mmCIF file of C-alpha atoms in Angstrom:
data_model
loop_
_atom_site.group_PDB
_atom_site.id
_atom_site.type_symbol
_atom_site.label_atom_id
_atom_site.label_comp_id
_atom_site.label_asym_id
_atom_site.label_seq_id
_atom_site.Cartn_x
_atom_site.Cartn_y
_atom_site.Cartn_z
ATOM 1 C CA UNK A 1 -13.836 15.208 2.616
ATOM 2 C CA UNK A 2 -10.421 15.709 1.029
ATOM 3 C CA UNK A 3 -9.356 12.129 2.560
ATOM 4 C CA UNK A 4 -5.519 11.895 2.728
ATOM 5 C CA UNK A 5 -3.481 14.759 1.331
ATOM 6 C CA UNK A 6 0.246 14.720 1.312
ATOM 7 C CA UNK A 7 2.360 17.440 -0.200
ATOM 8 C CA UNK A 8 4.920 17.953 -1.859
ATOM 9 C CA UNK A 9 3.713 15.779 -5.076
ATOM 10 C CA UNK A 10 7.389 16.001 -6.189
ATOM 11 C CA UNK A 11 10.866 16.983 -4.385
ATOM 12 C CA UNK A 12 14.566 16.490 -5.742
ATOM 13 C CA UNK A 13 17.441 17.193 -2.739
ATOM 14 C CA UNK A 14 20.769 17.306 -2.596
ATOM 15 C CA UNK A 15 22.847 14.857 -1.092
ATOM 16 C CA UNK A 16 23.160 15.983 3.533
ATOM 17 C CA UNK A 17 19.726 18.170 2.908
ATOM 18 C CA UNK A 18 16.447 17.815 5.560
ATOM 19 C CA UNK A 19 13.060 18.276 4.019
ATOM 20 C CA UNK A 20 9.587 17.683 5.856
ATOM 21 C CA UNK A 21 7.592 15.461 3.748
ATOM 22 C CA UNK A 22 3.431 16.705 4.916
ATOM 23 C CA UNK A 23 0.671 14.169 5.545
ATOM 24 C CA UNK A 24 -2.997 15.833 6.539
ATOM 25 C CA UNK A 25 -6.307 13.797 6.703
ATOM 26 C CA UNK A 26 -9.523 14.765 7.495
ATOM 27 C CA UNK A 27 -11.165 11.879 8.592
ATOM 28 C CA UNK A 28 -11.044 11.947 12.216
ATOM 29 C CA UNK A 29 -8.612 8.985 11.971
ATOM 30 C CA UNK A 30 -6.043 7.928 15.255
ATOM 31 C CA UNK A 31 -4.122 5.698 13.136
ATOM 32 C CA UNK A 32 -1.445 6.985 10.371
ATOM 33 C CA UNK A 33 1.180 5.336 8.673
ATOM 34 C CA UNK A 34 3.739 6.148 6.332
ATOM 35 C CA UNK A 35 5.470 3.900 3.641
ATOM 36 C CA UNK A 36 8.067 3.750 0.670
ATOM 37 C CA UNK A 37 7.728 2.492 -2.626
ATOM 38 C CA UNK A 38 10.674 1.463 -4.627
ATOM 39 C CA UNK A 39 10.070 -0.646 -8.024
ATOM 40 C CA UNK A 40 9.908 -3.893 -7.632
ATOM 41 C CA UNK A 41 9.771 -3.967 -4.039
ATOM 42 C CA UNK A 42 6.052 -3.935 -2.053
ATOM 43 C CA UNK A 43 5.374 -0.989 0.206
ATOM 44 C CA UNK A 44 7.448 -1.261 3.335
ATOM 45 C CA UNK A 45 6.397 0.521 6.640
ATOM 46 C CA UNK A 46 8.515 3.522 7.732
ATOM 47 C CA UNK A 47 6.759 4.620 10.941
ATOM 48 C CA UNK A 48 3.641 4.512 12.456
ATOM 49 C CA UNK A 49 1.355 5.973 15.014
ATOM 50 C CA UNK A 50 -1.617 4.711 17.055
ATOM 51 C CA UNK A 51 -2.864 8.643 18.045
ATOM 52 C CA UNK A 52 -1.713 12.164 18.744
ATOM 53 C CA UNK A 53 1.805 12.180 20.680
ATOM 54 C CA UNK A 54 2.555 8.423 20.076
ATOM 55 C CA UNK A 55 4.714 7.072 17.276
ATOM 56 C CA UNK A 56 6.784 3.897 16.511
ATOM 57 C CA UNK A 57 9.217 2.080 14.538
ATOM 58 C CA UNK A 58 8.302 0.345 11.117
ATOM 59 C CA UNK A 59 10.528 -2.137 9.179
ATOM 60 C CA UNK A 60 12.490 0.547 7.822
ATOM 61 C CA UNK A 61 13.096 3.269 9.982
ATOM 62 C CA UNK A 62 16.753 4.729 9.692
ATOM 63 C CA UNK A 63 17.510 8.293 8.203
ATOM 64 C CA UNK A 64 13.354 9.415 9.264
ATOM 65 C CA UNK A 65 11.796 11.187 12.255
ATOM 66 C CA UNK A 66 8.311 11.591 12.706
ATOM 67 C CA UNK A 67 6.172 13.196 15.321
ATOM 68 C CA UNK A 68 2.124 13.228 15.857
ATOM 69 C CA UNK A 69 0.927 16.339 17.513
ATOM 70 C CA UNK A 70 -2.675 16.345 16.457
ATOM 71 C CA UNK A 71 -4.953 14.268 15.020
ATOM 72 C CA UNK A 72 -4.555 14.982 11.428
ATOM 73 C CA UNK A 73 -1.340 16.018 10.637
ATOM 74 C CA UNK A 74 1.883 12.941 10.825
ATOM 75 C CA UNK A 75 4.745 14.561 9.192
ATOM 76 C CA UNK A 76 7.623 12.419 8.267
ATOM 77 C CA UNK A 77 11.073 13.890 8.328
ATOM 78 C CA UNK A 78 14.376 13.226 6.326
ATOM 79 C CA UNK A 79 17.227 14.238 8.524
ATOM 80 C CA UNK A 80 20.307 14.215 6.022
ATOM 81 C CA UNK A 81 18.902 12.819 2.673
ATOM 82 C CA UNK A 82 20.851 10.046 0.806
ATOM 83 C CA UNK A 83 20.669 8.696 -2.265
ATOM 84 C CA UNK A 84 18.943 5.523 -1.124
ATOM 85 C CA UNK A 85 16.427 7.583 -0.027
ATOM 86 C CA UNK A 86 14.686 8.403 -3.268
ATOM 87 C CA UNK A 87 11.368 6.386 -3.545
ATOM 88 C CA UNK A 88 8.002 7.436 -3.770
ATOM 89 C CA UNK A 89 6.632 7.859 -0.256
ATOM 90 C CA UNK A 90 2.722 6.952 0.904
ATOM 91 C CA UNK A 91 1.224 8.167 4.188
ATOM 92 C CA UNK A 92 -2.205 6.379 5.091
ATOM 93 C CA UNK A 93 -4.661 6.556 7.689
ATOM 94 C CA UNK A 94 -7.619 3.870 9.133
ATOM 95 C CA UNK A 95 -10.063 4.293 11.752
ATOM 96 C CA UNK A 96 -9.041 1.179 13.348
ATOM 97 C CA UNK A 97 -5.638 -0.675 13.412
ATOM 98 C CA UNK A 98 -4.495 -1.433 10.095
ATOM 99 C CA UNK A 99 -4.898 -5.265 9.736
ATOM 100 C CA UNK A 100 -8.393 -5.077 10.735
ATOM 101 C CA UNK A 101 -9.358 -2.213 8.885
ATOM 102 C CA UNK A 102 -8.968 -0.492 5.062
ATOM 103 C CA UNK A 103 -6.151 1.728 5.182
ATOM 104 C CA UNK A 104 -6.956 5.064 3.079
ATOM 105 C CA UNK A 105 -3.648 6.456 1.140
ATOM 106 C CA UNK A 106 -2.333 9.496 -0.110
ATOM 107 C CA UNK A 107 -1.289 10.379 -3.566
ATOM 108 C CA UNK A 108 2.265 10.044 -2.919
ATOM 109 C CA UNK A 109 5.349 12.265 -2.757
ATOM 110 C CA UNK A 110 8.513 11.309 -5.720
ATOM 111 C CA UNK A 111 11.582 11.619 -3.825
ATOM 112 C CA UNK A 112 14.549 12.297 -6.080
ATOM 113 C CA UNK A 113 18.182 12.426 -3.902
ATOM 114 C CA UNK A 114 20.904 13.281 -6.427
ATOM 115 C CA UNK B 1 10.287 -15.552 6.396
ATOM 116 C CA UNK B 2 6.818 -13.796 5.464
ATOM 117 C CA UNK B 3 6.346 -12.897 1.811
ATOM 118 C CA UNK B 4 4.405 -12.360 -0.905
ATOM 119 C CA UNK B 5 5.067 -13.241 -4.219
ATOM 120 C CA UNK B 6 2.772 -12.002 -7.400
ATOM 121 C CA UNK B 7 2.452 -12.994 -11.141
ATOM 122 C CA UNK B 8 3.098 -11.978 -13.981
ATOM 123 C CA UNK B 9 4.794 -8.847 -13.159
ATOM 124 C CA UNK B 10 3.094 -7.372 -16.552
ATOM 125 C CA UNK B 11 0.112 -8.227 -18.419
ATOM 126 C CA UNK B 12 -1.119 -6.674 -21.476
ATOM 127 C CA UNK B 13 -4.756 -7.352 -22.228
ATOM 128 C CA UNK B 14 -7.416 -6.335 -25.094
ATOM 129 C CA UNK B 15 -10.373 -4.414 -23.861
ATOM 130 C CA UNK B 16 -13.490 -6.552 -23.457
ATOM 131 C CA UNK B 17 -11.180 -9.818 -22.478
ATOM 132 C CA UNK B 18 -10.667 -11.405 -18.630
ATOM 133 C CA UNK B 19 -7.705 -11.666 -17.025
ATOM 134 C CA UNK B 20 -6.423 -13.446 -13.833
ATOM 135 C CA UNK B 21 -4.034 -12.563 -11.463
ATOM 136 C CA UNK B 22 -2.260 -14.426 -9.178
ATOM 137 C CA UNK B 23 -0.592 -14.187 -5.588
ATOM 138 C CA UNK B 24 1.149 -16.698 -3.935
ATOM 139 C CA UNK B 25 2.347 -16.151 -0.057
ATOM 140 C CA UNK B 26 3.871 -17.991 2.588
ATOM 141 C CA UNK B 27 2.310 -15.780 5.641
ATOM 142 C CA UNK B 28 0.984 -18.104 7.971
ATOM 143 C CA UNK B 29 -1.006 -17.747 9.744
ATOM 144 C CA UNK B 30 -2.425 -14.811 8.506
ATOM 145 C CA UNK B 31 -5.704 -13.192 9.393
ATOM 146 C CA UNK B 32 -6.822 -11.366 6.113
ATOM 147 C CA UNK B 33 -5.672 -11.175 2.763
ATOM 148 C CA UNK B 34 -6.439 -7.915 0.325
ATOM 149 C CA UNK B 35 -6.549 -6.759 -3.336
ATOM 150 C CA UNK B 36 -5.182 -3.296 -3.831
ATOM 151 C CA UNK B 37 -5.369 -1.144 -7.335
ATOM 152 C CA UNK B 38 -2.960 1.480 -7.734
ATOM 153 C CA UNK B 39 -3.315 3.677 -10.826
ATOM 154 C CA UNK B 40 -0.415 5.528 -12.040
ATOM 155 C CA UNK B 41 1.069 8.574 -9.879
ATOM 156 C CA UNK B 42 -1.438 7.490 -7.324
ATOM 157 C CA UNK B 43 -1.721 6.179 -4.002
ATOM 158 C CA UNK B 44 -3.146 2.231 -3.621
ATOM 159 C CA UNK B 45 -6.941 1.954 -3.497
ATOM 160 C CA UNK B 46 -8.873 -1.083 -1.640
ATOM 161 C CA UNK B 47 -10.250 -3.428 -4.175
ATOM 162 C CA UNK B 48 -10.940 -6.649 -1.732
ATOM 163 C CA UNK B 49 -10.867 -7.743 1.614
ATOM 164 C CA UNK B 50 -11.001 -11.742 2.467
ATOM 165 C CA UNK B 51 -10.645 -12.786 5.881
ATOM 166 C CA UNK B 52 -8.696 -16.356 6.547
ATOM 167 C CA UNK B 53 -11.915 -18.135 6.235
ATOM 168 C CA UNK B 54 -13.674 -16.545 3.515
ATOM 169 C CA UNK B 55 -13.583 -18.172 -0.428
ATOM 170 C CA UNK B 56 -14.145 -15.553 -2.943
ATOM 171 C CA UNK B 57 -15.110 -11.897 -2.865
ATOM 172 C CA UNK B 58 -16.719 -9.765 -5.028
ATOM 173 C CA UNK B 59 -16.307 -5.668 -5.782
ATOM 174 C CA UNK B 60 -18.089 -5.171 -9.354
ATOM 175 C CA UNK B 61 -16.159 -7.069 -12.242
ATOM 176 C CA UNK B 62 -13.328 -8.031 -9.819
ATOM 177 C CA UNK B 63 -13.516 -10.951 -7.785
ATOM 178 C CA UNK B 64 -11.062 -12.400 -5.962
ATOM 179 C CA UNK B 65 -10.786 -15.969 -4.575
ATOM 180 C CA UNK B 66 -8.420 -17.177 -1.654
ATOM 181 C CA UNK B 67 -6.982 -20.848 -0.558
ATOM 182 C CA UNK B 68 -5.504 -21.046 2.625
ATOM 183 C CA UNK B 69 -5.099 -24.642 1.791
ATOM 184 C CA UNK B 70 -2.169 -23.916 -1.012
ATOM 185 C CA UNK B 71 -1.544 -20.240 0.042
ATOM 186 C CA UNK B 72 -2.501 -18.724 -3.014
ATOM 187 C CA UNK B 73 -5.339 -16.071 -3.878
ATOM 188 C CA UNK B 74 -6.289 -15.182 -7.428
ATOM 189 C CA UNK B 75 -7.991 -11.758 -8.796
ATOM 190 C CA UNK B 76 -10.029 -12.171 -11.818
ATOM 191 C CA UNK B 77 -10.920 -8.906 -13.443
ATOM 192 C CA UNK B 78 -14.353 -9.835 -15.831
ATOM 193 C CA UNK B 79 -14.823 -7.792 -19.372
ATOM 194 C CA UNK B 80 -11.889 -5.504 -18.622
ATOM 195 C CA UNK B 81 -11.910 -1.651 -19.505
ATOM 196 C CA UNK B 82 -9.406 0.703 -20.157
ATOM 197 C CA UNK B 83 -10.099 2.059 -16.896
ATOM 198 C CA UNK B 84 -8.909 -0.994 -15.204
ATOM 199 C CA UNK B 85 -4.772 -0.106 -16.446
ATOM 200 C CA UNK B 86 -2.984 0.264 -13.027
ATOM 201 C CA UNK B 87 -1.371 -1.946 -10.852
ATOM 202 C CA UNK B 88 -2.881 -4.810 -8.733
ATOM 203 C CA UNK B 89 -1.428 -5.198 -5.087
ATOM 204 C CA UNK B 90 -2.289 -8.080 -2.708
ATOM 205 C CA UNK B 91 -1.756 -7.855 0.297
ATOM 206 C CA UNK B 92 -1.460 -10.507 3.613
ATOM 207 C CA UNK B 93 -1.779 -9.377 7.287
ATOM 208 C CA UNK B 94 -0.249 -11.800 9.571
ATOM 209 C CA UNK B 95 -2.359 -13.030 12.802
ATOM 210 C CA UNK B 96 -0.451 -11.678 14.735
ATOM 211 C CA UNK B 97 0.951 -8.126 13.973
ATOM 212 C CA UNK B 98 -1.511 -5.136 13.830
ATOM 213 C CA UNK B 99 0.632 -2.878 11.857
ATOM 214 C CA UNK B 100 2.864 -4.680 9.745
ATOM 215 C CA UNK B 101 1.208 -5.531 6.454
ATOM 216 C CA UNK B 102 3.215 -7.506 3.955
ATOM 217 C CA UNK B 103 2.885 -6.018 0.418
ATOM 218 C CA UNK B 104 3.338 -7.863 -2.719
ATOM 219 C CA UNK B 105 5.677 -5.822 -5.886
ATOM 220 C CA UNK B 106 2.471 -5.945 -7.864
ATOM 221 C CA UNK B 107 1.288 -6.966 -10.785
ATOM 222 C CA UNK B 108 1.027 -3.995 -13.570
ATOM 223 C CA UNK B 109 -2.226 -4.711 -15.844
ATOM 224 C CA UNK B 110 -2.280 -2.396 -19.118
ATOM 225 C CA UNK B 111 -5.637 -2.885 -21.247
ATOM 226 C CA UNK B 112 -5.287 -1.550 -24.912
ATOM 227 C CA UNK B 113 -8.600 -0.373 -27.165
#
């Protein structure tokens, strides 16, 4: 099993552009979760989802989109990068909901907005 | 307002030597707390899980203990290697949220030869 795969590793935008940030696993899981990590701050949710076609809100929603339309896939879109958007994102997936089960992450994707 | 607090922020070690790390959290109440390792340019690995009633737990040379009592958990890495450099995330899951897990900034552990 490849586990969680998220590509790209590394991405520097512009200022207004969209990019599709890709999150694949292969582990059969129905919940995926996607986070940012800036320094000195702890991962913070972005959005979630429960199973194919449903999504939700995390704590830090604004400026993404996601959508769910199979199993494995969760992509996580930036709409009209800003600066404040450069972290280093994490998607993650767990068999069961997350605070009752080990969430399995991604390598990461470095988001550089300039 | 939930949080989670770690120390030191950075730790340099010699190889061979223990080391603890500490967490300190106000969640309550909270239904499990867990030890993440990250390793550089990678994504956060489970180390530990401890639910609300549980003491210690062991994975190898890392154990980590937990006191509901004071709100503070501890990881102590035994005999370290230079294998154990990476960061060291804890993690609390409040009772009653099944989604929002609240991440501590980590404490960043470099062993040297």
């Amino acid at each position: 099993n490849a586990g969680v795969t998220q590509t790209p590793k590394f991405q520097v935008l512009k200022t207004g552009q969209s990019m599709t940030l890709q999150c694949a696993q292969d582990m059969n899981h129905e919940y995926m979760s996607w986070y940012r990590q800036d320094p000195g701050m702890g991962l913070r949710l972005i959005h979630y989802s429960v199973g194919a076609g449903i999504t939700d809100q995390g704590e830090v929603p604004n400026g993404y989109n996601v959508s769910r339309s199979t199993t494995e896939d969760f992509p996580l879109r930036l709409l009209s990068a800003a600066p404040s958007q450069t972290s280093v994102y994490f998607c993650a997936s767990s068999y069961s909901v997350p605070a009752v089960d080990t969430q399995y992450f991604g390598p990461g994707t470095r988001l550089t907005v300039l | 307002k939930n949080q989670v607090e770690q120390s030191p922020q950075s730790l340099i070690i010699l190889e061979g030597k223990n080391c603890t790390l500490q967490c300190n959290y106000t969640v309550s109440p909270f239904s499990n707390l867990r030890w993440y390792k990250q390793d550089t340019g990678r994504g956060p690995v489970s180390l530990t899980i401890m639910t609300f009633s549980e003491n210690t737990k062991s994975n190898g040379r890392y154990t980590a203990t937990l006191d509901a009592d004071t709100k503070q958990s501890s990881l102590h890495i035994t005999a370290s290697q230079l294998s154990d450099s990476a960061s060291y995330i804890c993690v609390v899951i409040p009772m009653d949220s099944s989604y929002k897990l609240i991440f501590g900034s980590g404490t960043r552990l470099l062993v040297r030869p």
